Short mmCIF file of C-alpha atoms and ligand atoms in Angstrom, two decimals:
data_model
loop_
_atom_site.label_atom_id
_atom_site.label_comp_id
_atom_site.label_asym_id
_atom_site.label_seq_id
_atom_site.Cartn_x
_atom_site.Cartn_y
_atom_site.Cartn_z
CA UNK A 1 255.83 120.44 145.23
CA UNK A 2 256.54 119.25 148.82
CA UNK A 3 259.39 116.82 149.42
CA UNK A 4 258.22 115.75 152.70
CA UNK A 5 254.93 114.81 154.29
CA UNK A 6 254.09 115.49 157.92
CA UNK A 7 252.86 112.54 160.10
CA UNK A 8 251.21 113.54 163.50
CA UNK A 9 251.24 110.97 166.10
CA UNK A 10 249.92 111.85 169.66
CA UNK A 11 250.22 115.56 169.02
CA UNK A 12 253.93 115.40 167.74
CA UNK A 13 254.76 115.99 164.31
CA UNK A 14 257.30 114.08 162.02
CA UNK A 15 258.58 114.95 158.65
CA UNK A 16 258.83 111.91 156.27
CA UNK A 17 260.84 112.43 153.13
CA UNK A 18 258.85 112.06 149.72
CA UNK A 19 260.55 109.77 147.02
CA UNK A 20 259.75 110.52 143.37
CA UNK A 21 260.22 108.27 140.55
CA UNK A 22 261.12 109.08 136.86
CA UNK A 23 257.40 108.51 135.90
CA UNK A 24 256.04 110.67 138.69
CA UNK A 25 254.88 107.85 141.19
CA UNK A 26 255.51 109.09 144.73
CA UNK A 27 256.34 107.23 147.87
CA UNK A 28 256.67 108.16 151.57
CA UNK A 29 260.17 106.98 152.73
CA UNK A 30 259.39 105.28 156.15
CA UNK A 31 263.01 103.74 156.62
CA UNK A 32 263.25 105.80 159.96
CA UNK A 33 259.66 105.56 160.93
CA UNK A 34 260.24 103.16 163.85
CA UNK A 35 263.44 104.66 165.07
CA UNK A 36 261.80 108.18 165.25
CA UNK A 37 258.12 107.30 166.23
CA UNK A 38 258.20 103.64 167.71
CA UNK A 39 255.53 102.67 165.02
CA UNK A 40 255.62 100.42 162.11
CA UNK A 41 253.14 100.34 159.14
CA UNK A 42 250.85 97.43 158.55
CA UNK A 43 250.10 96.49 155.01
CA UNK A 44 248.84 92.75 154.31
CA UNK A 45 249.91 91.65 150.96
CA UNK A 46 252.20 94.63 150.57
CA UNK A 47 249.61 96.25 148.16
CA UNK A 48 250.81 99.78 149.33
CA UNK A 49 254.49 99.08 150.08
CA UNK A 50 257.53 99.62 147.85
CA UNK A 51 260.33 97.39 148.71
CA UNK A 52 262.94 98.93 146.66
CA UNK A 53 263.83 101.62 143.87
CA UNK A 54 264.29 99.99 140.61
CA UNK A 55 265.30 101.00 137.16
CA UNK A 56 264.34 97.97 135.26
CA UNK A 57 260.50 97.79 134.63
CA UNK A 58 257.74 100.44 134.64
CA UNK A 59 254.23 99.48 134.83
CA UNK A 60 251.12 101.71 135.03
CA UNK A 61 248.19 99.58 135.97
CA UNK A 62 245.67 102.23 135.52
CA UNK A 63 246.87 102.87 131.82
CA UNK A 64 247.80 99.45 130.91
CA UNK A 65 251.49 100.46 130.22
CA UNK A 66 254.55 98.05 130.62
CA UNK A 67 257.97 98.99 129.71
CA UNK A 68 261.33 97.37 130.19
CA UNK A 69 264.25 99.71 130.50
CA UNK A 70 261.89 102.46 129.31
CA UNK A 71 261.02 100.47 126.01
CA UNK A 72 257.25 99.68 125.55
CA UNK A 73 256.86 95.89 125.68
CA UNK A 74 254.73 96.00 122.60
CA UNK A 75 257.77 97.10 120.64
CA UNK A 76 259.98 94.45 122.18
CA UNK A 77 257.47 91.83 121.37
CA UNK A 78 257.27 92.78 117.72
CA UNK A 79 260.98 93.59 116.97
CA UNK A 80 263.25 91.98 119.61
CA UNK A 81 264.13 88.43 120.49
CA UNK A 82 264.11 86.83 123.93
CA UNK A 83 267.91 86.81 124.17
CA UNK A 84 268.12 90.46 123.24
CA UNK A 85 265.44 91.49 125.76
CA UNK A 86 267.06 89.41 128.42
CA UNK A 87 270.33 91.27 127.73
CA UNK A 88 268.45 94.47 127.93
CA UNK A 89 266.98 93.58 131.33
CA UNK A 90 270.16 92.49 132.71
CA UNK A 91 272.35 95.10 131.50
CA UNK A 92 270.25 98.11 131.13
CA UNK A 93 270.90 98.96 127.31
CA UNK A 94 269.95 97.08 123.93
CA UNK A 95 273.19 95.28 123.04
CA UNK A 96 275.33 96.39 120.01
CA UNK A 97 275.68 93.54 117.45
CA UNK A 98 279.05 92.18 118.86
CA UNK A 99 277.62 92.44 122.43
CA UNK A 100 274.67 90.37 121.40
CA UNK A 101 276.97 87.82 119.55
CA UNK A 102 279.07 87.39 122.50
CA UNK A 103 275.96 86.93 124.94
CA UNK A 104 274.42 84.22 122.48
CA UNK A 105 277.80 82.51 122.18
CA UNK A 106 277.91 82.42 126.11
CA UNK A 107 274.44 80.94 126.25
CA UNK A 108 275.26 78.36 123.68
CA UNK A 109 278.44 77.41 125.67
CA UNK A 110 276.59 76.99 128.91
CA UNK A 111 273.49 75.30 127.51
CA UNK A 112 274.49 71.56 128.32
CA UNK A 113 273.41 70.05 131.60
CA UNK A 114 275.66 67.92 133.60
CA UNK A 115 275.17 64.37 132.62
CA UNK A 116 275.06 63.12 136.37
CA UNK A 117 271.86 65.33 136.68
CA UNK A 118 270.03 63.11 134.28
CA UNK A 119 269.66 60.44 137.00
CA UNK A 120 267.74 62.91 139.19
CA UNK A 121 265.13 63.52 136.36
CA UNK A 122 264.87 59.80 136.03
CA UNK A 123 264.11 59.21 139.61
CA UNK A 124 261.35 61.61 140.02
CA UNK A 125 257.90 60.01 139.73
CA UNK A 126 256.51 60.05 136.37
CA UNK A 127 253.60 62.16 137.46
CA UNK A 128 255.63 64.68 139.41
CA UNK A 129 254.61 68.31 138.42
CA UNK A 130 257.32 69.95 136.32
CA UNK A 131 257.57 72.88 138.55
CA UNK A 132 258.64 70.85 141.34
CA UNK A 133 261.11 69.15 139.33
CA UNK A 134 262.50 72.51 138.09
CA UNK A 135 262.80 74.15 141.44
CA UNK A 136 264.70 71.21 142.85
CA UNK A 137 267.02 71.06 139.91
CA UNK A 138 267.76 74.61 139.90
CA UNK A 139 268.87 74.45 143.46
CA UNK A 140 270.75 71.41 142.77
CA UNK A 141 272.66 73.26 139.99
CA UNK A 142 274.61 74.91 142.89
CA UNK A 143 275.98 71.49 143.78
CA UNK A 144 277.15 70.77 140.19
CA UNK A 145 278.44 74.24 139.48
CA UNK A 146 280.18 75.66 142.48
CA UNK A 147 281.79 78.82 143.02
CA UNK A 148 284.67 79.78 140.56
CA UNK A 149 287.49 81.21 142.75
CA UNK A 150 289.66 81.54 139.67
CA UNK A 151 287.36 84.06 138.11
CA UNK A 152 286.44 87.72 139.11
CA UNK A 153 283.28 88.24 140.81
CA UNK A 154 281.71 89.89 137.77
CA UNK A 155 282.93 87.04 135.56
CA UNK A 156 281.33 84.44 137.89
CA UNK A 157 277.96 86.46 138.16
CA UNK A 158 277.97 86.63 134.22
CA UNK A 159 278.58 82.83 133.82
CA UNK A 160 275.91 82.22 136.54
CA UNK A 161 273.27 84.18 134.44
CA UNK A 162 274.36 82.43 131.29
CA UNK A 163 273.97 79.06 133.01
CA UNK A 164 270.64 79.81 134.50
CA UNK A 165 269.20 81.27 131.31
CA UNK A 166 270.57 78.43 129.24
CA UNK A 167 270.40 75.42 131.35
CA UNK A 168 267.01 76.04 132.75
CA UNK A 169 265.46 75.96 129.23
CA UNK A 170 267.58 72.69 128.47
CA UNK A 171 266.36 71.12 131.80
CA UNK A 172 262.84 71.87 130.96
CA UNK A 173 262.94 69.98 127.68
CA UNK A 174 265.01 67.39 129.32
CA UNK A 175 262.55 66.66 131.75
CA UNK A 176 259.65 66.54 129.20
CA UNK A 177 261.44 63.98 127.36
CA UNK A 178 262.34 61.80 130.27
CA UNK A 179 258.89 62.07 131.52
CA UNK A 180 257.81 60.41 128.28
CA UNK A 181 260.53 57.71 128.35
CA UNK A 182 262.12 59.35 125.21
CA UNK A 183 265.70 60.13 124.16
CA UNK A 184 267.01 63.31 125.32
CA UNK A 185 267.61 65.81 122.52
CA UNK A 186 270.61 67.95 123.03
CA UNK A 187 270.93 71.72 122.22
CA UNK A 188 272.45 72.53 119.02
CA UNK A 189 274.87 75.26 118.33
CA UNK A 190 273.31 76.30 115.01
CA UNK A 191 269.91 77.05 116.41
CA UNK A 192 268.64 80.18 118.06
CA UNK A 193 267.43 80.06 121.74
CA UNK A 194 263.86 79.53 121.01
CA UNK A 195 264.39 77.29 118.05
CA UNK A 196 266.59 75.12 120.20
CA UNK A 197 264.01 74.85 122.72
CA UNK A 198 261.20 73.71 120.37
CA UNK A 199 263.68 71.24 118.76
CA UNK A 200 264.77 69.65 122.16
CA UNK A 201 261.08 69.32 123.13
CA UNK A 202 259.73 67.78 119.80
CA UNK A 203 262.55 66.45 117.66
CA UNK A 204 262.72 62.56 117.68
CA UNK A 205 264.58 59.95 115.76
CA UNK A 206 261.57 58.58 114.05
CA UNK A 207 259.97 62.01 113.51
CA UNK A 208 262.39 64.99 112.92
CA UNK A 209 261.09 68.35 114.08
CA UNK A 210 260.83 70.84 111.35
CA UNK A 211 261.42 74.42 112.54
CA UNK A 212 258.84 76.86 111.72
CA UNK A 213 260.18 80.49 111.78
CA UNK A 214 256.60 81.67 112.61
CA UNK A 215 256.42 79.48 115.68
CA UNK A 216 259.87 80.39 116.64
CA UNK A 217 258.72 84.05 116.58
CA UNK A 218 255.75 83.44 118.61
CA UNK A 219 257.67 81.78 121.32
CA UNK A 220 260.23 84.67 121.25
CA UNK A 221 257.19 87.02 121.73
CA UNK A 222 255.73 84.90 124.47
CA UNK A 223 259.03 84.80 126.42
CA UNK A 224 259.69 88.48 125.93
CA UNK A 225 256.15 89.33 127.45
CA UNK A 226 256.94 87.14 130.61
CA UNK A 227 260.43 88.63 131.02
CA UNK A 228 259.68 90.85 133.85
CA UNK A 229 256.79 92.48 135.94
CA UNK A 230 258.52 94.55 138.56
CA UNK A 231 257.82 93.66 142.16
CA UNK A 232 255.47 90.64 141.62
CA UNK A 233 255.14 87.57 144.05
CA UNK A 234 258.13 85.58 142.62
CA UNK A 235 260.36 88.57 142.17
CA UNK A 236 259.76 89.71 145.49
CA UNK A 237 260.55 86.10 146.63
CA UNK A 238 263.70 86.16 144.71
CA UNK A 239 264.77 89.44 146.18
CA UNK A 240 263.83 88.42 149.61
CA UNK A 241 265.63 85.09 149.59
CA UNK A 242 268.46 86.71 147.86
CA UNK A 243 268.68 89.37 150.61
CA UNK A 244 270.14 86.76 152.91
CA UNK A 245 273.12 86.44 150.54
CA UNK A 246 272.13 82.90 149.38
CA UNK A 247 273.51 81.88 146.02
CA UNK A 248 271.43 82.96 143.01
CA UNK A 249 270.39 79.43 142.17
CA UNK A 250 268.86 78.93 145.51
CA UNK A 251 267.08 82.57 145.08
CA UNK A 252 265.73 81.52 141.60
CA UNK A 253 264.68 78.31 142.86
CA UNK A 254 262.53 80.19 145.54
CA UNK A 255 261.04 82.33 142.79
CA UNK A 256 260.11 79.18 140.87
CA UNK A 257 258.27 77.90 143.94
CA UNK A 258 256.47 81.17 144.27
CA UNK A 259 255.52 81.18 140.55
CA UNK A 260 254.05 77.77 140.95
CA UNK A 261 250.93 79.11 142.79
CA UNK A 262 247.49 79.16 140.76
CA UNK A 263 247.24 83.03 141.85
CA UNK A 264 250.50 83.79 140.12
CA UNK A 265 252.18 81.87 137.20
CA UNK A 266 250.23 78.66 137.79
CA UNK A 267 246.94 80.58 136.46
CA UNK A 268 248.21 79.73 132.86
CA UNK A 269 247.44 75.99 133.46
CA UNK A 270 244.33 76.91 135.50
CA UNK A 271 242.72 78.94 132.81
CA UNK A 272 242.91 76.17 130.32
CA UNK A 273 241.63 73.76 132.85
CA UNK A 274 238.62 76.17 133.32
CA UNK A 275 238.14 76.64 129.67
CA UNK A 276 237.93 72.91 129.20
CA UNK A 277 235.52 72.57 132.11
CA UNK A 278 233.22 75.18 130.21
CA UNK A 279 233.75 73.43 126.89
CA UNK A 280 232.90 70.01 128.42
CA UNK A 281 229.83 71.33 130.35
CA UNK A 282 228.43 72.45 126.74
CA UNK A 283 230.28 75.71 126.16
CA UNK A 284 228.29 78.09 128.05
CA UNK A 285 230.32 80.52 130.34
CA UNK A 286 227.36 82.04 132.22
CA UNK A 287 227.30 79.58 135.13
CA UNK A 288 231.09 79.87 135.64
CA UNK A 289 230.82 83.61 135.82
CA UNK A 290 227.93 83.39 138.24
CA UNK A 291 230.11 81.07 140.49
CA UNK A 292 233.14 83.81 140.29
CA UNK A 293 230.70 86.37 141.53
CA UNK A 294 229.44 84.47 144.38
CA UNK A 295 231.10 85.44 147.59
CA UNK A 296 230.31 82.24 149.10
CA UNK A 297 232.04 80.18 146.31
CA UNK A 298 235.72 80.23 146.41
CA UNK A 299 235.86 79.87 142.55
CA UNK A 300 237.52 82.65 140.68
CA UNK A 301 237.72 83.38 136.85
CA UNK A 302 241.09 82.28 136.23
CA UNK A 303 243.28 84.74 133.95
CA UNK A 304 241.06 87.62 135.18
CA UNK A 305 242.14 90.39 137.65
CA UNK A 306 245.52 91.79 138.71
CA UNK A 307 246.85 93.42 141.68
CA UNK A 308 248.34 96.15 139.58
CA UNK A 309 246.40 96.49 136.27
CA UNK A 310 242.90 97.98 136.82
CA UNK A 311 242.51 97.78 132.97
CA UNK A 312 243.25 95.44 130.25
CA UNK A 313 246.59 93.76 130.72
CA UNK A 314 248.54 95.05 127.80
CA UNK A 315 250.29 91.48 127.49
CA UNK A 316 246.82 89.94 127.22
CA UNK A 317 246.05 92.06 124.06
CA UNK A 318 249.32 91.00 122.32
CA UNK A 319 248.86 87.25 123.18
CA UNK A 320 245.23 87.21 121.84
CA UNK A 321 246.68 88.68 118.52
CA UNK A 322 249.51 86.03 118.43
CA UNK A 323 247.19 83.22 119.31
CA UNK A 324 245.05 84.10 116.28
CA UNK A 325 248.05 84.39 113.94
CA UNK A 326 249.58 81.11 115.06
CA UNK A 327 246.25 79.07 114.79
CA UNK A 328 245.98 80.64 111.48
CA UNK A 329 249.45 79.71 110.27
CA UNK A 330 248.91 76.21 111.61
CA UNK A 331 245.57 75.89 109.92
CA UNK A 332 244.24 74.97 113.13
CA UNK A 333 241.04 75.76 115.14
CA UNK A 334 241.02 75.59 119.00
CA UNK A 335 237.51 75.46 120.54
CA UNK A 336 238.96 76.92 123.61
CA UNK A 337 239.82 80.08 121.88
CA UNK A 338 236.10 80.46 121.02
CA UNK A 339 235.15 79.76 124.72
CA UNK A 340 237.79 82.30 125.97
CA UNK A 341 236.42 84.80 123.80
CA UNK A 342 232.92 84.27 124.65
CA UNK A 343 234.03 84.32 128.18
CA UNK A 344 235.66 87.55 127.93
CA UNK A 345 232.72 89.15 125.93
CA UNK A 346 230.18 88.22 128.73
CA UNK A 347 232.46 89.18 131.55
CA UNK A 348 233.19 92.48 130.27
CA UNK A 349 229.56 93.49 129.93
CA UNK A 350 228.99 92.45 133.65
CA UNK A 351 228.92 95.00 136.21
CA UNK A 352 230.67 92.75 138.84
CA UNK A 353 233.90 92.61 136.70
CA UNK A 354 233.52 96.28 135.45
CA UNK A 355 232.92 97.54 139.06
CA UNK A 356 236.02 95.41 140.38
CA UNK A 357 238.07 96.42 137.47
CA UNK A 358 238.76 92.67 136.42
CA UNK A 359 239.98 92.46 133.07
CA UNK A 360 241.87 89.59 131.32
CA UNK A 361 245.48 89.24 132.35
CA UNK A 362 248.60 87.78 130.87
CA UNK A 363 247.60 84.25 131.64
CA UNK A 364 244.25 84.51 129.89
CA UNK A 365 245.35 83.80 126.40
CA UNK A 366 248.85 82.41 127.08
CA UNK A 367 247.82 78.86 127.56
CA UNK A 368 245.91 78.74 124.28
CA UNK A 369 248.99 79.86 122.46
CA UNK A 370 251.28 77.20 124.31
CA UNK A 371 248.51 74.46 123.23
CA UNK A 372 249.04 75.65 119.84
CA UNK A 373 252.88 75.26 119.97
CA UNK A 374 252.23 71.74 121.32
CA UNK A 375 253.59 72.56 124.85
CA UNK A 376 251.66 70.02 127.40
CA UNK A 377 249.42 71.53 130.02
CA UNK A 378 251.43 70.76 133.06
CA UNK A 379 254.47 72.47 131.59
CA UNK A 380 252.84 75.87 131.09
CA UNK A 381 254.09 77.23 134.32
CA UNK A 382 257.58 76.05 133.46
CA UNK A 383 257.24 78.31 130.34
CA UNK A 384 256.39 81.10 132.36
CA UNK A 385 259.43 80.37 134.45
CA UNK A 386 261.96 80.26 131.64
CA UNK A 387 260.40 83.77 130.42
CA UNK A 388 260.62 85.20 133.83
CA UNK A 389 264.31 84.19 134.45
CA UNK A 390 265.94 87.53 133.03
CA UNK A 391 263.47 89.26 135.13
CA UNK A 392 264.44 87.52 138.38
CA UNK A 393 268.21 87.76 137.27
CA UNK A 394 268.10 91.41 136.76
CA UNK A 395 266.29 92.20 139.91
CA UNK A 396 268.70 90.20 141.85
CA UNK A 397 271.63 91.83 140.22
CA UNK A 398 270.12 95.25 141.03
CA UNK A 399 269.61 94.39 144.64
CA UNK A 400 273.23 93.30 144.75
CA UNK A 401 274.48 96.66 143.44
CA UNK A 402 272.03 98.69 145.79
CA UNK A 403 273.88 100.58 148.38
CA UNK A 404 270.89 100.70 150.52
CA UNK A 405 270.23 96.92 150.20
CA UNK A 406 269.34 95.30 153.64
CA UNK A 407 268.32 91.75 154.75
CA UNK A 408 264.71 91.57 154.24
CA UNK A 409 262.87 91.26 157.53
CA UNK A 410 259.38 92.54 157.83
CA UNK A 411 257.69 93.31 161.25
CA UNK A 412 254.48 92.33 162.60
CA UNK A 413 251.76 93.29 165.08
CA UNK A 414 251.64 90.42 167.53
CA UNK A 415 247.97 89.42 168.40
CA UNK A 416 248.67 86.38 170.45
CA UNK A 417 248.04 85.59 174.21
CA UNK A 418 249.88 87.94 176.89
CA UNK A 419 252.76 86.54 178.76
CA UNK A 420 251.53 83.41 180.71
CA UNK A 421 253.25 80.48 182.61
CA UNK A 422 253.87 77.16 181.25
CA UNK A 423 251.61 74.52 182.71
CA UNK A 424 253.01 70.97 183.07
CA UNK A 425 251.16 68.24 181.33
CA UNK A 426 249.45 66.78 184.64
CA UNK A 427 247.90 70.04 185.30
CA UNK A 428 246.30 70.85 181.82
N1 LIG B 501 237.29 86.41 139.58
C1 LIG B 501 236.26 86.75 140.40
N2 LIG B 501 236.53 87.73 141.39
C2 LIG B 501 237.74 88.45 141.38
C3 LIG B 501 238.74 87.85 140.63
C4 LIG B 501 238.57 86.77 139.63
N3 LIG B 501 239.44 86.25 139.00
N4 LIG B 501 239.88 88.51 141.16
C5 LIG B 501 239.61 89.34 142.17
N5 LIG B 501 238.14 89.31 142.41
C6 LIG B 501 237.50 89.96 143.19
C7 LIG B 501 237.72 89.59 144.63
O1 LIG B 501 236.72 88.42 145.08
C8 LIG B 501 237.34 90.79 145.44
O2 LIG B 501 236.15 91.21 145.58
P1 LIG B 501 235.45 91.94 146.85
O3 LIG B 501 236.24 93.26 146.89
O4 LIG B 501 234.04 91.91 146.54
O5 LIG B 501 235.82 90.98 148.09
C9 LIG B 501 238.05 91.80 144.53
O6 LIG B 501 238.14 91.21 143.19
C10 LIG B 501 239.63 92.11 144.87
O7 LIG B 501 240.33 90.87 144.86
P2 LIG B 501 241.48 90.61 145.57
O8 LIG B 501 242.04 89.12 145.60
O9 LIG B 501 241.63 91.36 146.93
O10 LIG B 501 242.71 91.41 144.57
P3 LIG B 501 244.22 91.02 144.45
O11 LIG B 501 244.95 92.21 144.04
O12 LIG B 501 244.77 90.50 145.82
O13 LIG B 501 244.12 89.89 143.50
C11 LIG B 501 244.73 88.34 141.89
C12 LIG B 501 244.94 89.66 142.30
C13 LIG B 501 245.34 88.19 140.43
C14 LIG B 501 245.21 87.27 142.87
C15 LIG B 501 243.08 87.99 141.68
O14 LIG B 501 242.64 88.93 140.59
C16 LIG B 501 242.97 86.52 141.04
O15 LIG B 501 242.82 85.48 141.99
N6 LIG B 501 242.92 86.32 139.78
C17 LIG B 501 242.73 84.92 139.30
C18 LIG B 501 243.96 84.16 139.23
C19 LIG B 501 244.93 84.89 138.07
O16 LIG B 501 244.51 85.01 137.00
N7 LIG B 501 246.18 85.10 138.44
C20 LIG B 501 247.03 85.46 137.46
C21 LIG B 501 247.60 86.87 137.70
S1 LIG B 501 248.30 87.73 136.51
C22 LIG B 501 249.98 86.82 136.01
C23 LIG B 501 250.81 86.79 137.32
O17 LIG B 501 251.20 87.83 137.76
O18 LIG B 501 251.29 85.85 137.57
#
């Protein structure tokens, strides 16, 4: 197979190298395009642009495949834990028992948050969105946990990873408790990562929280399914901001801001709000589907469609199954699940959704699962952020080790006015 492609411009031909990935996807390497031809490429939304070569996550949007470090996400969701999957993403291989134990101990050791940071939480308005609080607090972590000159670079990086993975989870629960005006619950060394989170969220002196292993399992799977998704908007933000060699806390804070948007991680909150609106209006999804199809109406079916998946998002299938299991275990019925299923059924028979390849995505069922776990609606995107942390961290780490890594600095095609003179105020 040809290892170059030929580009002809103004009668002159240029050979551009072809790059091939391990799963057969191919790209034209245009790194020297401007130098050799004077041209740049134009790709709004970067839908056709590869920003890096990566060995972390493989996804095939046509076949609905998602693998972390080669392992299908279905297998990880069934057998792994979030901590083990984080290790896999960051280090490239599944850990041996001693490695996993060491990693877990490190997460435990770094799970407390500096007491002085509590006053920050207390001073945010009670109605502040938790994603705004989280991005600010993660950025502030740098001030509380500055560089460690006595450590090697590798040790410092590993400590920073552990701090982020562990403290962000603690801060999320802390911020929830403070927003309620309740006593903060500290992490416990005898609980697993996910059990600890549920305990910090829901334990109270007057109503001790009983840890249910099935719910802990569901939370593990939920976070595993969110753990990485190659060069999505927030990961691209982490890589881009990180490319300026800013500290990791600042880069992750940028990722959290990007994730907040309703077209990205914020969709899990928007889906439940949409399902609730359908429920409140009598339960018939048809008018909402009609609005989503109307080009004059900005409304979109939240939890549907994806830039890469042109078939069912594999994560959505697993989440749907998990929602059913968790609700059964809790012996609870959620009318929003019925609405979601009805909506999916109607949309999947509609030619607009079929022709546009719009299928349920990760966020379609995830909110219903979070409701079942007792997570408040405005924290849904924070749950996504905690899950995505190992992905952001591993992608940042990969970029750090990449010998071809450069400051991210896209070009543009200028379409503004040609050069003109400044006109003084009295002559305008
Ligand atoms: N409802 C109705 N129409 C849609 C939808 C939708 N949810 N999504 C895409 N379309 C239509 C869109 O109107 C356009 O139609 P046409 O070609 O006739 O003008 C066509 O499909 C292509 O849409 P696009 O916006 O150009 O495609 P994109 O790849 O930029 O959009 C998306 C991807 C996820 C932003 C979009 O599908 C969307 O807005 N979905 C709803 C929000 C959502 O669920 N987001 C979560 C994404 S998955 C989790 C994550 O990655 O964070």
